[in-house]
Tab-separated table of C-alpha atoms in Angstrom:
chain	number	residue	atom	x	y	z
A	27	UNK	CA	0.000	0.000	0.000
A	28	UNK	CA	1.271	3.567	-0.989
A	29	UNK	CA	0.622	6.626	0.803
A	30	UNK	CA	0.182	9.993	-0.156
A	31	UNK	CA	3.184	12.789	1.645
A	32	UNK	CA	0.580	15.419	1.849
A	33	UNK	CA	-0.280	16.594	5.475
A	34	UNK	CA	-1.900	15.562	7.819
A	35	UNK	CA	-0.461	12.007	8.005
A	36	UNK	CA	-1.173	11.425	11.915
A	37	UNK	CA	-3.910	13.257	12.200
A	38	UNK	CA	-7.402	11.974	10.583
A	39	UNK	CA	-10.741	13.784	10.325
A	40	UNK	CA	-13.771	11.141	11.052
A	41	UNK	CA	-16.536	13.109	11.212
A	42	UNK	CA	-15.935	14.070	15.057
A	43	UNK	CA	-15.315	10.832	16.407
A	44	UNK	CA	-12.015	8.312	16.501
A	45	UNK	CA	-11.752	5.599	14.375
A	46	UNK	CA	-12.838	1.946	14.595
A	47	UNK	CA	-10.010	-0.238	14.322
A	48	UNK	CA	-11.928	-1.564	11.023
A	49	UNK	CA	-11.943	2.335	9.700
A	50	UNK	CA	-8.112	2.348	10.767
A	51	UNK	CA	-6.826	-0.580	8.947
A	52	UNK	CA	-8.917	0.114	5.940
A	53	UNK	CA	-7.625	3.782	5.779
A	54	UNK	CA	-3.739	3.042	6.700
A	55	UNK	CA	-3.700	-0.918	5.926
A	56	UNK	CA	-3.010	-3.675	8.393
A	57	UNK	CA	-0.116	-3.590	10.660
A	58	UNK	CA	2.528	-6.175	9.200
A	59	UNK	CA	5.579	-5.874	11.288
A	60	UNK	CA	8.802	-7.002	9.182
A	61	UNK	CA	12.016	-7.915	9.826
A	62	UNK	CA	13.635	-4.534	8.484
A	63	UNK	CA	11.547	-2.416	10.662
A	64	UNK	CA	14.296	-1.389	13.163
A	65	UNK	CA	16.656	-0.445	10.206
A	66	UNK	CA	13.808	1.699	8.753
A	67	UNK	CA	12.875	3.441	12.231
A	68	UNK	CA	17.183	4.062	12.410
A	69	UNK	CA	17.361	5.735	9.317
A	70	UNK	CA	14.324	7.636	9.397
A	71	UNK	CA	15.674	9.857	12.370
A	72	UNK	CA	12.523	9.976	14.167
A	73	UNK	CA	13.013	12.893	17.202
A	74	UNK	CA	10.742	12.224	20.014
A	75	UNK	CA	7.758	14.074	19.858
A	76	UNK	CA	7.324	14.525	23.795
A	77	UNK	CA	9.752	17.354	24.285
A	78	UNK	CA	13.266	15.966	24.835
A	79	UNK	CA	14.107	15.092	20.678
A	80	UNK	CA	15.906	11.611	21.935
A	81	UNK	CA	16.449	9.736	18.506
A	82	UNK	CA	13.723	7.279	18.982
A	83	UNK	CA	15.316	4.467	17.549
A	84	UNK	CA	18.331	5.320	20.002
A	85	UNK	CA	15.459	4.409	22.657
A	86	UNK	CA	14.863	1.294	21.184
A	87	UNK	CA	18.248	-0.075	20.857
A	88	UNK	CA	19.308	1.011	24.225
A	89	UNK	CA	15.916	-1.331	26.015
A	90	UNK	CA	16.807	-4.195	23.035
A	91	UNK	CA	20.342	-4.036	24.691
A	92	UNK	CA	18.765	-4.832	28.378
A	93	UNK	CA	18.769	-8.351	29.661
A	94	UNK	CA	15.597	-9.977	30.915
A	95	UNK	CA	12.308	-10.928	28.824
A	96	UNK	CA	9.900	-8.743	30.966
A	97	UNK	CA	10.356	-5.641	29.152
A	98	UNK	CA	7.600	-3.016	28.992
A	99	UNK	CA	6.514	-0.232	26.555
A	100	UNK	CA	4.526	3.352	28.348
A	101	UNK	CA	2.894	5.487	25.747
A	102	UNK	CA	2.910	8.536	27.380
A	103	UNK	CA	-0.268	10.715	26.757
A	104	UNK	CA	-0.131	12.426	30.032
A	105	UNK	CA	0.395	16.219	28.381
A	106	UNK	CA	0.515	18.069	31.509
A	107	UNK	CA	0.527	21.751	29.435
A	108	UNK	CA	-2.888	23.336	30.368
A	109	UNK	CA	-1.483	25.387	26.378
A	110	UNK	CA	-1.035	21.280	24.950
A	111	UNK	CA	-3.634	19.460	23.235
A	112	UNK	CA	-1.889	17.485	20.469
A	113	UNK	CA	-1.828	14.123	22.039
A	114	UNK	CA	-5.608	14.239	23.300
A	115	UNK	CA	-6.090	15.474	20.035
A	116	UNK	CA	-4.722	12.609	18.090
A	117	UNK	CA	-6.250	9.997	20.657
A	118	UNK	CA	-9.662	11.853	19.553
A	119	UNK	CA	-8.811	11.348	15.777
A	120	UNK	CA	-6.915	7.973	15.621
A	121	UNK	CA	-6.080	6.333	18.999
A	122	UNK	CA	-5.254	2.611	17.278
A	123	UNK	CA	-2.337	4.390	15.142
A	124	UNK	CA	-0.947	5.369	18.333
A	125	UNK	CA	-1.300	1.355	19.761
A	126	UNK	CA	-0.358	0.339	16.678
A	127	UNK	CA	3.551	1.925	16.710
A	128	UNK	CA	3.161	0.996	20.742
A	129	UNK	CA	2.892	-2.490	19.154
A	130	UNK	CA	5.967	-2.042	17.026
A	131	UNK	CA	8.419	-0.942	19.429
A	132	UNK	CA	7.032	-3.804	21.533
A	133	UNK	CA	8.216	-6.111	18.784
A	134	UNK	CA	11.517	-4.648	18.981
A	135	UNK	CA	12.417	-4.476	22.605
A	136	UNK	CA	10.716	-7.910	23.119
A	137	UNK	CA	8.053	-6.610	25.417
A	138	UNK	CA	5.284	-8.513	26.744
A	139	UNK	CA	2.905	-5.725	28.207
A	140	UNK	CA	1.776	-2.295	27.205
A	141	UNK	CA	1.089	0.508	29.468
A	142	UNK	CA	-0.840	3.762	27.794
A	143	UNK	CA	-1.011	6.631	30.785
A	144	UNK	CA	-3.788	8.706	29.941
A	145	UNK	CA	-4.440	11.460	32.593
A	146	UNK	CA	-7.926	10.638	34.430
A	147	UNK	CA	-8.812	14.607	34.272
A	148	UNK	CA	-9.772	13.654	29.933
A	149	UNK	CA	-12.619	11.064	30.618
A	150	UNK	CA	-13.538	11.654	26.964
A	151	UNK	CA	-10.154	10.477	25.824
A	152	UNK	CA	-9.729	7.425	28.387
A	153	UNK	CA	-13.032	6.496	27.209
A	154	UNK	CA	-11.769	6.775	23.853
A	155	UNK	CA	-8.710	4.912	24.586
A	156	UNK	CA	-10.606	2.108	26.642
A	157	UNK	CA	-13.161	1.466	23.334
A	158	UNK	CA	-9.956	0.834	21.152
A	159	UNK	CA	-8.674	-1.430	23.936
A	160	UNK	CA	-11.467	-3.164	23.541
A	161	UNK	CA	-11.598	-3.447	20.158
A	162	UNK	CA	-8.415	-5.167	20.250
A	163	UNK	CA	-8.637	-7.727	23.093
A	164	UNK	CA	-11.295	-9.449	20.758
A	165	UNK	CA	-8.765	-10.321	18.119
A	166	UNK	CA	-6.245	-11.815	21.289
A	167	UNK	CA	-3.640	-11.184	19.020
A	168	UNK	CA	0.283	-9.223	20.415
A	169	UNK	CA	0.868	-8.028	23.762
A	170	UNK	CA	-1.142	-6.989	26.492
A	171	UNK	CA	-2.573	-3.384	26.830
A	172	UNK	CA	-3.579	-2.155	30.321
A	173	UNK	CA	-5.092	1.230	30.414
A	174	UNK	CA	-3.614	3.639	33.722
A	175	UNK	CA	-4.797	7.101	34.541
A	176	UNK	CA	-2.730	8.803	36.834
A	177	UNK	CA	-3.970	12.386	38.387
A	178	UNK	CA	-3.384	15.328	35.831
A	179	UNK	CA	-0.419	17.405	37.222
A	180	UNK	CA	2.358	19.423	34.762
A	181	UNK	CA	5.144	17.022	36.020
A	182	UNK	CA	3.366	13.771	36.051
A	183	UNK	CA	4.103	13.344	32.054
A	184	UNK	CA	8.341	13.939	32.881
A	185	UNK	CA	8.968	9.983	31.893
A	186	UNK	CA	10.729	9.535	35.366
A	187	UNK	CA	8.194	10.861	37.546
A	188	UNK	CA	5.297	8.939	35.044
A	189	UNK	CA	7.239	5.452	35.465
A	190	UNK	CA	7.270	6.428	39.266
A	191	UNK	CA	3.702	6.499	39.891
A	192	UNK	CA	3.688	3.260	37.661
A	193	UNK	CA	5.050	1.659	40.955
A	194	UNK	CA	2.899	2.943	42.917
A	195	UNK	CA	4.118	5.561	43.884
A	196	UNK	CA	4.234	9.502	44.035
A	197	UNK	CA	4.240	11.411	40.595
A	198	UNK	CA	7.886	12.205	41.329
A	199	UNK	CA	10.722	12.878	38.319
A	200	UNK	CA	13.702	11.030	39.229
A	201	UNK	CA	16.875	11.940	39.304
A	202	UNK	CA	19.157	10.920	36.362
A	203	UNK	CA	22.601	12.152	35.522
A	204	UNK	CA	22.701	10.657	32.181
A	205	UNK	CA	19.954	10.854	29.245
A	206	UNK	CA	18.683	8.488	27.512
A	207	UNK	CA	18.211	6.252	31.069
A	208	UNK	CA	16.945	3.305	31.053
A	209	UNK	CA	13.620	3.170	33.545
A	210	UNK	CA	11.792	0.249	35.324
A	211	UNK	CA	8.222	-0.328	35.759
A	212	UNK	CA	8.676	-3.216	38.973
A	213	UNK	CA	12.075	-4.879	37.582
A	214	UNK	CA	10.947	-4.206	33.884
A	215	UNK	CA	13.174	-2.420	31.897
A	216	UNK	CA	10.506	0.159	30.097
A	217	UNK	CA	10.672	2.050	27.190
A	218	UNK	CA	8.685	5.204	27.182
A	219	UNK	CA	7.416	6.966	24.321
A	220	UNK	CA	5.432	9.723	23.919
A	221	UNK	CA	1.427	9.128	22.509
A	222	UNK	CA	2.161	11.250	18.991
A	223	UNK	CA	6.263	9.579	18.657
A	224	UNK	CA	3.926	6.436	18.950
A	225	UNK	CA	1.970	7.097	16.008
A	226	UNK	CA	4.876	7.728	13.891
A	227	UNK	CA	6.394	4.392	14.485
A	228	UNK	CA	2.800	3.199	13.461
A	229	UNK	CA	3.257	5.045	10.085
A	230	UNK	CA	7.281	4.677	9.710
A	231	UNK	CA	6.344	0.365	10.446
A	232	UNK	CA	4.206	0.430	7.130
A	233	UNK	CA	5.480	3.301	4.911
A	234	UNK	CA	8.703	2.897	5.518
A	235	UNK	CA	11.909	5.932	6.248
A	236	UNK	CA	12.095	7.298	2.786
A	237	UNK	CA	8.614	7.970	2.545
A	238	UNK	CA	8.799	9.699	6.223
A	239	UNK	CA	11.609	12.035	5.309
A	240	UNK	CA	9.571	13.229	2.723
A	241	UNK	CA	8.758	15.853	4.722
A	242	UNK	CA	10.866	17.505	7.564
A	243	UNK	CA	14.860	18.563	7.019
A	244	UNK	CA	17.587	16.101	7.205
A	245	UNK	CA	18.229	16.560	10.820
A	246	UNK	CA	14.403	17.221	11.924
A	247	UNK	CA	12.526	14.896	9.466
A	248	UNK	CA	8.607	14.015	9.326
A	249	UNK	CA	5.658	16.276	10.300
A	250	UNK	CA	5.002	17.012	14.353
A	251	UNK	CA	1.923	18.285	15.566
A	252	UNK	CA	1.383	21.810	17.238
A	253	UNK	CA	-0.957	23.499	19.356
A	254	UNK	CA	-1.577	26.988	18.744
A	255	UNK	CA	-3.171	29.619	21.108
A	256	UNK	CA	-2.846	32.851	22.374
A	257	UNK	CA	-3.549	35.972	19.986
A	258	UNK	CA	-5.037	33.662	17.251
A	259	UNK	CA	-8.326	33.061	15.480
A	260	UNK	CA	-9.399	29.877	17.413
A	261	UNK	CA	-6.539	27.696	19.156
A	262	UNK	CA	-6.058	25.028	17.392
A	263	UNK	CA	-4.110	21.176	16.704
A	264	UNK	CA	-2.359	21.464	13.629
A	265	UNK	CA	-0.176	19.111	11.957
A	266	UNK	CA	3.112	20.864	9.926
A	267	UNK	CA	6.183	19.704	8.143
A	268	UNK	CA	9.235	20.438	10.140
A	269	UNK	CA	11.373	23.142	8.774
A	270	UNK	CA	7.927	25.445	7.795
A	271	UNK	CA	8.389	28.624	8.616
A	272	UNK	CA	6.950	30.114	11.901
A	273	UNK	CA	5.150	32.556	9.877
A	274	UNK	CA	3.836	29.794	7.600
A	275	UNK	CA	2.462	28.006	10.475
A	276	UNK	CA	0.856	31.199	12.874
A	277	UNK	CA	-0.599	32.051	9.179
A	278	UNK	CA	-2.830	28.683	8.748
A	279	UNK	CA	-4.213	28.997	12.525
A	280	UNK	CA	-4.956	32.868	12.340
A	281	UNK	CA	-2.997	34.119	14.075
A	282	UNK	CA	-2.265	38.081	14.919
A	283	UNK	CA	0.506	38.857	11.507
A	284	UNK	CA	2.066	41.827	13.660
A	285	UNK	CA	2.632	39.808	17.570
A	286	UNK	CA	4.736	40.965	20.420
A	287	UNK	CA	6.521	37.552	20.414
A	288	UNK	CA	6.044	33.965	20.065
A	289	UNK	CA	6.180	31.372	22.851
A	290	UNK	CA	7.799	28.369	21.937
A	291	UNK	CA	7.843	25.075	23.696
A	292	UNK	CA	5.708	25.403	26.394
A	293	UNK	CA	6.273	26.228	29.740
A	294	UNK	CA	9.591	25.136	29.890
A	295	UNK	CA	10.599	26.544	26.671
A	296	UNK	CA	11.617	30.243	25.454
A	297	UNK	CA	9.992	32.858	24.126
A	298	UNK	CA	11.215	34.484	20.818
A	299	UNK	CA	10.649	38.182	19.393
A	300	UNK	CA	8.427	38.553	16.523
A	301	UNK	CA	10.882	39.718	14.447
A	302	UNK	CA	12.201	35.999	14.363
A	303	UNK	CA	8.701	34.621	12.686
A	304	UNK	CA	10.810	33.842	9.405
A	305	UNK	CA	12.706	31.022	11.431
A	306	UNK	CA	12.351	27.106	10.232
A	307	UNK	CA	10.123	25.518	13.093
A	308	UNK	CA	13.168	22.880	13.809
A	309	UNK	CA	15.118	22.498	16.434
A	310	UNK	CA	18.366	23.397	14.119
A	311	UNK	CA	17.334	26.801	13.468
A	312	UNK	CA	15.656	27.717	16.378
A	313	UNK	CA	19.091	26.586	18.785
A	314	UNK	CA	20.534	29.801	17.727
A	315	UNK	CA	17.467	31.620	19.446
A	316	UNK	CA	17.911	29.628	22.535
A	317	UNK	CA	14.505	27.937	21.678
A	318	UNK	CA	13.351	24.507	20.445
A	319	UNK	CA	10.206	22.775	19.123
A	320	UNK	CA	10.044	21.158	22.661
A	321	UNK	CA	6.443	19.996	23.162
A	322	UNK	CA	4.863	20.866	20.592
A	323	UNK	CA	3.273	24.225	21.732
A	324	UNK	CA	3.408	28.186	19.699
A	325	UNK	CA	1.379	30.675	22.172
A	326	UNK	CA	1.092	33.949	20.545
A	327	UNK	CA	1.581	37.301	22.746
A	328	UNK	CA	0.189	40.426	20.994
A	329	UNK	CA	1.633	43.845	21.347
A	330	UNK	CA	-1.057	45.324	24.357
A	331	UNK	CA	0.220	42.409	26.608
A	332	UNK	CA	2.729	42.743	29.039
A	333	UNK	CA	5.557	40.095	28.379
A	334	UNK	CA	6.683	40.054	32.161
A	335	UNK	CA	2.970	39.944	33.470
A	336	UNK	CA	2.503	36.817	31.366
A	337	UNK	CA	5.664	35.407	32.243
A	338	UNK	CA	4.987	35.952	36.194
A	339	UNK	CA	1.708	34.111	35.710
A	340	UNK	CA	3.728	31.269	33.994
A	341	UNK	CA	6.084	31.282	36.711
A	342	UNK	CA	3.969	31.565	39.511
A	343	UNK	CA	2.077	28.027	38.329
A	344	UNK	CA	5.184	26.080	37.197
A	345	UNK	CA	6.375	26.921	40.861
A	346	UNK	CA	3.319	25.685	42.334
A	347	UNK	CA	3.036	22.299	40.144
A	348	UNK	CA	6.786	21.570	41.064
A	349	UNK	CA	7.341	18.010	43.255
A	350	UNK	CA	8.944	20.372	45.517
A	351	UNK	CA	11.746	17.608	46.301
A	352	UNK	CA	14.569	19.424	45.830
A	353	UNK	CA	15.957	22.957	46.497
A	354	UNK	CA	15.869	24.519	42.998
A	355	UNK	CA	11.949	23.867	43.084
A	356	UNK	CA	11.389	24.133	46.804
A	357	UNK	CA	12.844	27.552	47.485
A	358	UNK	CA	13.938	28.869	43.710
A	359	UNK	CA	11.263	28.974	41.445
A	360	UNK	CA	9.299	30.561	43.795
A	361	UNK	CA	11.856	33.298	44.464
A	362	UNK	CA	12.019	33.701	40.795
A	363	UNK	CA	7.871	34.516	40.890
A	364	UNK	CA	8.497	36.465	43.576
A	365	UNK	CA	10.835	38.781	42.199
A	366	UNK	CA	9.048	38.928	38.685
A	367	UNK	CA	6.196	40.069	40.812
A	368	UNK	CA	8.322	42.676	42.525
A	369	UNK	CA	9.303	44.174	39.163
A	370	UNK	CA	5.871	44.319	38.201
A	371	UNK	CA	4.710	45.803	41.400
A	372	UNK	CA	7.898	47.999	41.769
A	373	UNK	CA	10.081	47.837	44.501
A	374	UNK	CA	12.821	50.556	46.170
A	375	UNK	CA	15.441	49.957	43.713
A	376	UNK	CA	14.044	48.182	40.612
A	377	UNK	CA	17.428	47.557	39.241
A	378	UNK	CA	18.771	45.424	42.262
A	379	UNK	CA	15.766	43.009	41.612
A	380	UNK	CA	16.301	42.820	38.453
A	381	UNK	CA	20.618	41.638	38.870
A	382	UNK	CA	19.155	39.260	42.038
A	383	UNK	CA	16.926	37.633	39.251
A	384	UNK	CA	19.107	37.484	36.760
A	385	UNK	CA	21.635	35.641	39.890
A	386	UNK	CA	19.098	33.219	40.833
A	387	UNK	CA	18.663	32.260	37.562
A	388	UNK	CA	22.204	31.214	37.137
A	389	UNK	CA	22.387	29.434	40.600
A	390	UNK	CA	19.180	27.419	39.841
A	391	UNK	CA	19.839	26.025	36.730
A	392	UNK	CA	21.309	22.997	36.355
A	393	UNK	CA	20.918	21.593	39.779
A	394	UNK	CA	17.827	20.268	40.150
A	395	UNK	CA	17.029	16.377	40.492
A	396	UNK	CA	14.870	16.869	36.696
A	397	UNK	CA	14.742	19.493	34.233
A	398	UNK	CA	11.342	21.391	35.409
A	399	UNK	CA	13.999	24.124	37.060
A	400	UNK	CA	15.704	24.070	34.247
A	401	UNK	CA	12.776	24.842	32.029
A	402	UNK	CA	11.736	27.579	34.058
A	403	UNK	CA	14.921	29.874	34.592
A	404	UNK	CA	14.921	29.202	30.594
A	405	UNK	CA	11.703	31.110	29.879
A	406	UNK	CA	12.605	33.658	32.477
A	407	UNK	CA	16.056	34.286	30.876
A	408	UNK	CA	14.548	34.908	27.079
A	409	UNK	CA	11.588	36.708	28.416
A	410	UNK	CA	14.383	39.011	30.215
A	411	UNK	CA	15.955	39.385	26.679
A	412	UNK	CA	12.897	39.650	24.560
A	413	UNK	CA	10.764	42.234	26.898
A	414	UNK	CA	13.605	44.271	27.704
A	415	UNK	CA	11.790	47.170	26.376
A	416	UNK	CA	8.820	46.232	29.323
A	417	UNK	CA	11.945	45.622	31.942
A	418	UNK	CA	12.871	49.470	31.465
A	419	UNK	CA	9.777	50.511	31.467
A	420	UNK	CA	8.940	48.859	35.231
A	421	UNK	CA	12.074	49.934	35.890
A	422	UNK	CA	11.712	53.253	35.299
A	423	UNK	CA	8.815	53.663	37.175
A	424	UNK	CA	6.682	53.874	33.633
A	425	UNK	CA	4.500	50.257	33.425
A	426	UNK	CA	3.013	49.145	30.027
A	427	UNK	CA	-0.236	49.279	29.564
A	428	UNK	CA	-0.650	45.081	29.219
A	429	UNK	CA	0.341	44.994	32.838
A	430	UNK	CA	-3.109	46.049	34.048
A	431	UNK	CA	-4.714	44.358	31.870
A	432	UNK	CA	-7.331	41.382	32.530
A	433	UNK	CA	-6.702	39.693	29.482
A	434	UNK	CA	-4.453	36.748	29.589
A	435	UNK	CA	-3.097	35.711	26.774
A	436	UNK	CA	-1.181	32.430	28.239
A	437	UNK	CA	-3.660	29.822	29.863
A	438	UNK	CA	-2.440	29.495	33.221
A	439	UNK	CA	-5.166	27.513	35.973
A	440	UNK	CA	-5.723	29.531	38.806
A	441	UNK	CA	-3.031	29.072	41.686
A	442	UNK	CA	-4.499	26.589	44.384
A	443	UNK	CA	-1.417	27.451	46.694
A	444	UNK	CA	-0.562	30.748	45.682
A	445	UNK	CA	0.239	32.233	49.315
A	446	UNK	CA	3.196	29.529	49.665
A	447	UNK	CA	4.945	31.239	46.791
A	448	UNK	CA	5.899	34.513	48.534
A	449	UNK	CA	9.164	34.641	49.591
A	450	UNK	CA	11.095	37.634	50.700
């Protein structure tokens, strides 16, 4: 069976609902697993799609190379970024193409058992998920599936902390020196995958590499989804080649053609001036920038917002969804809130707040037990150098309008512990 390179490949419209597993095979074929399939996932360079960009089949050869038969695949479609919705969105469209490449990288690492996390806050999705389930324990055919949702939180989808509550325990990330790691779910080596990286081992298993790299560059192939929000038409899922431009892409969802700046990444990513919108959306030419396709996730920030306000707000939450195990999360990223409030509020000397920021950055990153610090002082840091103009302005005692504004244009929940992030 041939299939076509035009977009979108992952994504399929059925009018509102998912799939059958009937509707699936007859639109993408049966799943026939061959012998070449891990020298086609090698060479066609799929990036995880979950935010890291681990080689996937880098993944896979590091579990094949673990000892034991009891080896375990976790799609991970936890997407704890209230500003995410690709993953929920594909497990709306097509949730067997996403079992389907769970089932190939089974195959590969030998695994027995497949866990898909599925966060118990989206009881339309695990309902979707549990009907495809179903469909396939009637054909008792490959490995077992066993359907988990853990509690919605930002850092229950970090792999480590995911695999953690998998043994019963907290939703805690896990410290690890050394990336990729290989986890265990009981004394099962696992290998986790994100729910979209998932689906494109589905389609790489029956198209082939050469037909994935049809779209994408040479060091970012394929297509990736992305959610889009902020100052745009209507926020949206959209699937895109890799290597479109930013432009290309904020163009097709709507979005506002003159912005303040672009978020990229998520909440743990960076943001990036507007005058940077001709950019390739790959992680090659956005490294320059300090930014990276990360999660999946463009928020647009018009020119009446307040770049620091939003930031704060982003700031604020990621301190209060933190495990809170360690002192980078326990005491920093609430200091950083704390002084992005100050600047916003003003403050004696303005300046000094701004250097002990600037400080605490530096000291924080880096040290943590995961990357969630990490993430954090790297937003603060490019929204420092992309809203300088703002900075002054606070600074000099002369606020921008956005500041007092009650539009938001990041989603951020409401704080549920927002008094235990003011520290002095």
């Amino acid at each position: 069976m041939t299939m076509t390179i035009s977009l979108p490949r992952v994504m399929h419209a059925a009018s509102g609902r998912p799939l059958s597993l009937r509707e699936h095979e007859e639109a993408f074929g049966p799943t026939t697993v061959g012998a070449a399939l891990l020298r086609e996932l090698d060479a066609s360079g799929l990036l995880g799609r979950g935010g890291a960009s681990f080689t996937t089949a880098t993944k896979v050869e590091l579990l094949r190379s673990q000892r034991g038969h009891h080896k375990v695949v976790v799609v991970n479609a936890m997407e704890g970024e209230p500003v995410g919705h690709k993953d929920r969105t594909l497990l709306s469209s097509n949730p067997h193409l996403v079992l389907d490449g769970a089932q190939f990288l089974a195959t590969l690492i030998g695994a027995r058992r497949i866990e898909v996390c599925v966060s118990r806050k989206d009881s339309t999705i695990v309902h979707h998920v549990q009907r495809a389930l179903h469909e396939r324990e009637l054909r008792k055919t490959g490995p077992e599936f066993v359907l988990h949702t853990p509690p919605w939180r930002y850092v229950a989808g970090e792999e480590s902390a995911l695999v953690h509550w998998l043994n019963d325990n907290e939703t805690m990330p896990q410290y690890r020196p050394n990336r990729p790691h290989v986890l265990h779910v009981g004394r099962s080596p696992a290998l986790v995958a994100n729910a979209e990286t998932s689906a494109h081992v589905g389609l790489i298993g029956r198209f082939g590499a050469d037909w994935f790299r049809e779209l994408g560059t040479s060091l970012s192939p394929g297509s990736t989804l992305v959610s889009i929000t902020g100052a745009v038409y209507r926020p949206t899922v959209r699937e895109v080649s890799l290597g479109s431009t930013l432009r290309s892409i904020l163009a097709e969802a709507g979005a506002d053609p003159d912005p303040q700046a672009i978020l990229l990444g998520g909440y743990g990513g960076a943001w990036l001036g507007a005058q940077h919108q001709d950019v390739a959306y790959c992680n090659e030419a956005l490294r320059p920038f300090g930014a990276s396709v990360g999660a999946g996730i463009i928020v647009v920030v018009p020119k009446v917002a307040c770049g620091i306000a939003e930031t704060q707000r982003i700031v604020a939450w990621m301190a209060n969804e933190s495990s809170r195990q360690c002192g980078p999360c326990a005491f920093g990223l609430p200091a950083l809130a704390q002084d992005l409030r100050t600047i916003l509020r003003g403050s004696s000397d303005p300046r000094a707040v701004v250097e002990r920021l600037k400080d605490r950055c530096a000291v924080i990153d880096g040290r943590g037990a995961c990357r969630h610090p990490d993430g954090v002082v790297r937003l603060v840091q490019s929204a420092l150098e992309v809203f300088k103009d703002d900075v002054e302005g606070h600074v000099n005692g002369t606020p921008c309008v956005g500041v007092t504004s009650s539009r938001h244009w990041v989603a951020v929940p409401a704080l549920e512990r927002e008094s235990e992030l003011v520290w002095e």
